[in-house]
């Protein structure tokens, strides 16, 4: 499937309408959940960092620690896991249903390549939308942390935000977004693959859907580690 | 035109098609009959390369399907229309989008040309004015007819019908039979139709083939089928519960 996908990738301009449609559904479907998880991820990481810092590290570094953790790891990985559960599952369920009701066969016999028509728009959209969602998540998580820092830790907002800016490297941001793009591709590809190889009615669709979420989540965590060791030298 | 030669297919060691040979001439309609589960739909799926045979081959216009690359196969399929047994309508689209999809994806026709063709084909199957409806709102018989409209939207030279009249009331079924006969006579369509409906089989077919235990046990003209003394074929045509075939 990956080979056929690479073969049809150049046709993506002519299918731009399908790609845009997938991007919108992907974004709209995931955003509420991502806002929710990001607020609390930011909040809890600020709180935990403050707990670890007390009496050892000055609180003005709170923003630094939280900002780094969010931008490099927490936002990309948690967003990807949420999207895997939300979008990866729905891709597998949708394509799985199309498979068992012969809709994919119907595309084939109409001379429409299902890899171009169904898989490519989803994969391109995953690669583009995940970084966008992660940017949202970065911002919202840091806002969540800011609220905790100000209200609970009684840190002035400017101190916290200066901490975030301190040692902030654009390269960290890029690394996070690069990871997000890889995760987006993983989620869509696994969802499509699971959908395409669905067999056996509604039960089969259920199996594919669960499989898509589990496999994508595991691959996200493994590839996160691999990318980390490749990008960040200790 | 369509040559099926030595086609063999098994699923998990259960042989469904066993060295099936069938030839369909240009402009001819072959009706394939056989009991439920005998492999008629599997046979149709091999004709367009949706399934790969374990042995044997399908040749269309002198081209063996297993020797075509993907682009050539798609090229060939664009000249074909298929009515799937379950309709296989795209449920994320309206009826009109379903019928027009092949045209909008594969041709350079404008939106208004496409909507004219779609309206015409929907009228042919007696579904005028329902193009804007979503496919999930249709009754079983309407789905079948919408799927038929989609199958013939691209003016195919070859049409495969999997049970075109199943689930239709007798009058609508007769209308669909007329439509299929029309396509054969006016547009010289080459067709394979799978059906259990013997009334429809005699009406739309030039020839009838019977599939039984994976093999073609009868292949002849409609008149030969009527007058054949083959006990299995006769029992099937009459629908008798006594004879060589067990009713259940
Ligand atoms: N994808 C598949 N995997 C495994 N077995 C299959 C598959 N498709 C069909 N079969 C089996 O092949 C046999 C023939 O199926 P097919 O759908 O061709 O029957 P049919 O003659 O069309 O019956 P009906 O008249 O009820 O539609 C059945 O026993 C079915 O279980
Ligand atoms: Mg069948």
mmCIF file of N, CA and C in Angstrom, chain A residues 4 98 101-103 105-114 116-117, chain B residues 45 48 50 70 74 77 84 88-91 93 101-102 105-106 150:
data_model
loop_
_atom_site.group_PDB
_atom_site.id
_atom_site.type_symbol
_atom_site.label_atom_id
_atom_site.label_comp_id
_atom_site.label_asym_id
_atom_site.label_seq_id
_atom_site.Cartn_x
_atom_site.Cartn_y
_atom_site.Cartn_z
ATOM 1 N N UNK A 4 2.084 1.945 -3.522
ATOM 2 C CA UNK A 4 1.027 2.513 -4.360
ATOM 3 C C UNK A 4 0.725 3.943 -3.941
ATOM 4 N N UNK A 98 -16.721 0.384 4.220
ATOM 5 C CA UNK A 98 -16.713 0.446 2.752
ATOM 6 C C UNK A 98 -16.187 -0.860 2.165
ATOM 7 N N UNK A 101 -18.958 -3.675 2.619
ATOM 8 C CA UNK A 101 -20.152 -3.470 1.804
ATOM 9 C C UNK A 101 -19.787 -3.325 0.322
ATOM 10 N N UNK A 102 -18.577 -3.700 -0.039
ATOM 11 C CA UNK A 102 -18.100 -3.728 -1.433
ATOM 12 C C UNK A 102 -17.983 -2.355 -2.062
ATOM 13 N N UNK A 103 -18.011 -1.285 -1.244
ATOM 14 C CA UNK A 103 -17.864 0.053 -1.839
ATOM 15 C C UNK A 103 -16.457 0.252 -2.400
ATOM 16 N N UNK A 105 -14.620 -2.193 -3.688
ATOM 17 C CA UNK A 105 -14.658 -2.917 -4.965
ATOM 18 C C UNK A 105 -15.346 -2.064 -6.027
ATOM 19 N N UNK A 106 -16.412 -1.361 -5.614
ATOM 20 C CA UNK A 106 -17.144 -0.534 -6.577
ATOM 21 C C UNK A 106 -16.243 0.574 -7.120
ATOM 22 N N UNK A 107 -15.426 1.175 -6.260
ATOM 23 C CA UNK A 107 -14.473 2.183 -6.747
ATOM 24 C C UNK A 107 -13.528 1.555 -7.759
ATOM 25 N N UNK A 108 -12.993 0.400 -7.397
ATOM 26 C CA UNK A 108 -12.056 -0.302 -8.288
ATOM 27 C C UNK A 108 -12.657 -0.510 -9.673
ATOM 28 N N UNK A 109 -13.906 -0.988 -9.715
ATOM 29 C CA UNK A 109 -14.463 -1.291 -11.030
ATOM 30 C C UNK A 109 -14.889 -0.036 -11.777
ATOM 31 N N UNK A 110 -15.013 1.091 -11.065
ATOM 32 C CA UNK A 110 -15.285 2.328 -11.794
ATOM 33 C C UNK A 110 -13.991 2.938 -12.313
ATOM 34 N N UNK A 111 -12.895 2.222 -12.130
ATOM 35 C CA UNK A 111 -11.614 2.737 -12.608
ATOM 36 C C UNK A 111 -11.056 3.830 -11.715
ATOM 37 N N UNK A 112 -11.535 3.893 -10.466
ATOM 38 C CA UNK A 112 -11.039 4.896 -9.522
ATOM 39 C C UNK A 112 -10.150 4.171 -8.518
ATOM 40 N N UNK A 113 -8.881 4.566 -8.483
ATOM 41 C CA UNK A 113 -7.934 3.893 -7.606
ATOM 42 C C UNK A 113 -8.246 4.253 -6.147
ATOM 43 N N UNK A 114 -8.647 3.265 -5.336
ATOM 44 C CA UNK A 114 -8.997 3.594 -3.949
ATOM 45 C C UNK A 114 -7.821 4.140 -3.147
ATOM 46 N N UNK A 116 -5.632 6.266 -4.322
ATOM 47 C CA UNK A 116 -5.621 7.705 -4.597
ATOM 48 C C UNK A 116 -6.848 8.386 -3.978
ATOM 49 N N UNK A 117 -7.996 7.719 -4.084
ATOM 50 C CA UNK A 117 -9.243 8.374 -3.714
ATOM 51 C C UNK A 117 -9.477 8.378 -2.205
ATOM 52 N N UNK B 45 -16.722 -11.520 -9.756
ATOM 53 C CA UNK B 45 -15.589 -10.747 -9.236
ATOM 54 C C UNK B 45 -14.294 -11.080 -9.951
ATOM 55 N N UNK B 48 -13.663 -8.987 -13.428
ATOM 56 C CA UNK B 48 -13.064 -7.652 -13.442
ATOM 57 C C UNK B 48 -11.804 -7.574 -12.595
ATOM 58 N N UNK B 50 -11.295 -8.338 -9.514
ATOM 59 C CA UNK B 50 -11.405 -8.005 -8.087
ATOM 60 C C UNK B 50 -10.918 -9.156 -7.231
ATOM 61 N N UNK B 70 -1.688 -2.163 -13.481
ATOM 62 C CA UNK B 70 -2.811 -1.501 -12.842
ATOM 63 C C UNK B 70 -3.489 -0.470 -13.750
ATOM 64 N N UNK B 74 -7.369 -0.546 -15.031
ATOM 65 C CA UNK B 74 -8.336 0.528 -14.790
ATOM 66 C C UNK B 74 -8.922 1.031 -16.104
ATOM 67 N N UNK B 77 -11.483 -1.418 -17.039
ATOM 68 C CA UNK B 77 -12.655 -1.381 -16.173
ATOM 69 C C UNK B 77 -13.558 -0.200 -16.471
ATOM 70 N N UNK B 84 -23.473 -4.479 -8.216
ATOM 71 C CA UNK B 84 -23.151 -5.421 -7.143
ATOM 72 C C UNK B 84 -24.432 -5.950 -6.516
ATOM 73 N N UNK B 88 -23.737 -1.716 -3.137
ATOM 74 C CA UNK B 88 -22.444 -1.072 -2.908
ATOM 75 C C UNK B 88 -22.483 0.418 -3.218
ATOM 76 N N UNK B 89 -23.595 1.071 -2.875
ATOM 77 C CA UNK B 89 -23.666 2.521 -3.054
ATOM 78 C C UNK B 89 -22.760 3.194 -2.022
ATOM 79 N N UNK B 90 -22.154 4.311 -2.428
ATOM 80 C CA UNK B 90 -21.290 5.041 -1.488
ATOM 81 C C UNK B 90 -22.187 5.780 -0.507
ATOM 82 N N UNK B 91 -22.104 5.410 0.775
ATOM 83 C CA UNK B 91 -23.096 5.970 1.690
ATOM 84 C C UNK B 91 -22.747 7.371 2.168
ATOM 85 N N UNK B 93 -22.392 9.705 0.049
ATOM 86 C CA UNK B 93 -22.782 10.583 -1.059
ATOM 87 C C UNK B 93 -24.286 10.500 -1.308
ATOM 88 N N UNK B 101 -20.299 9.714 -10.117
ATOM 89 C CA UNK B 101 -18.905 9.695 -9.670
ATOM 90 C C UNK B 101 -17.930 9.273 -10.768
ATOM 91 N N UNK B 102 -18.294 8.205 -11.487
ATOM 92 C CA UNK B 102 -17.403 7.739 -12.547
ATOM 93 C C UNK B 102 -17.176 8.823 -13.595
ATOM 94 N N UNK B 105 -14.965 11.701 -12.087
ATOM 95 C CA UNK B 105 -13.569 11.331 -11.836
ATOM 96 C C UNK B 105 -12.816 10.966 -13.108
ATOM 97 N N UNK B 106 -13.516 10.357 -14.057
ATOM 98 C CA UNK B 106 -12.805 9.776 -15.201
ATOM 99 C C UNK B 106 -12.975 10.519 -16.516
ATOM 100 N N UNK B 150 -26.048 3.678 -11.652
ATOM 101 C CA UNK B 150 -24.619 3.966 -11.577
ATOM 102 C C UNK B 150 -23.828 3.042 -12.508
#
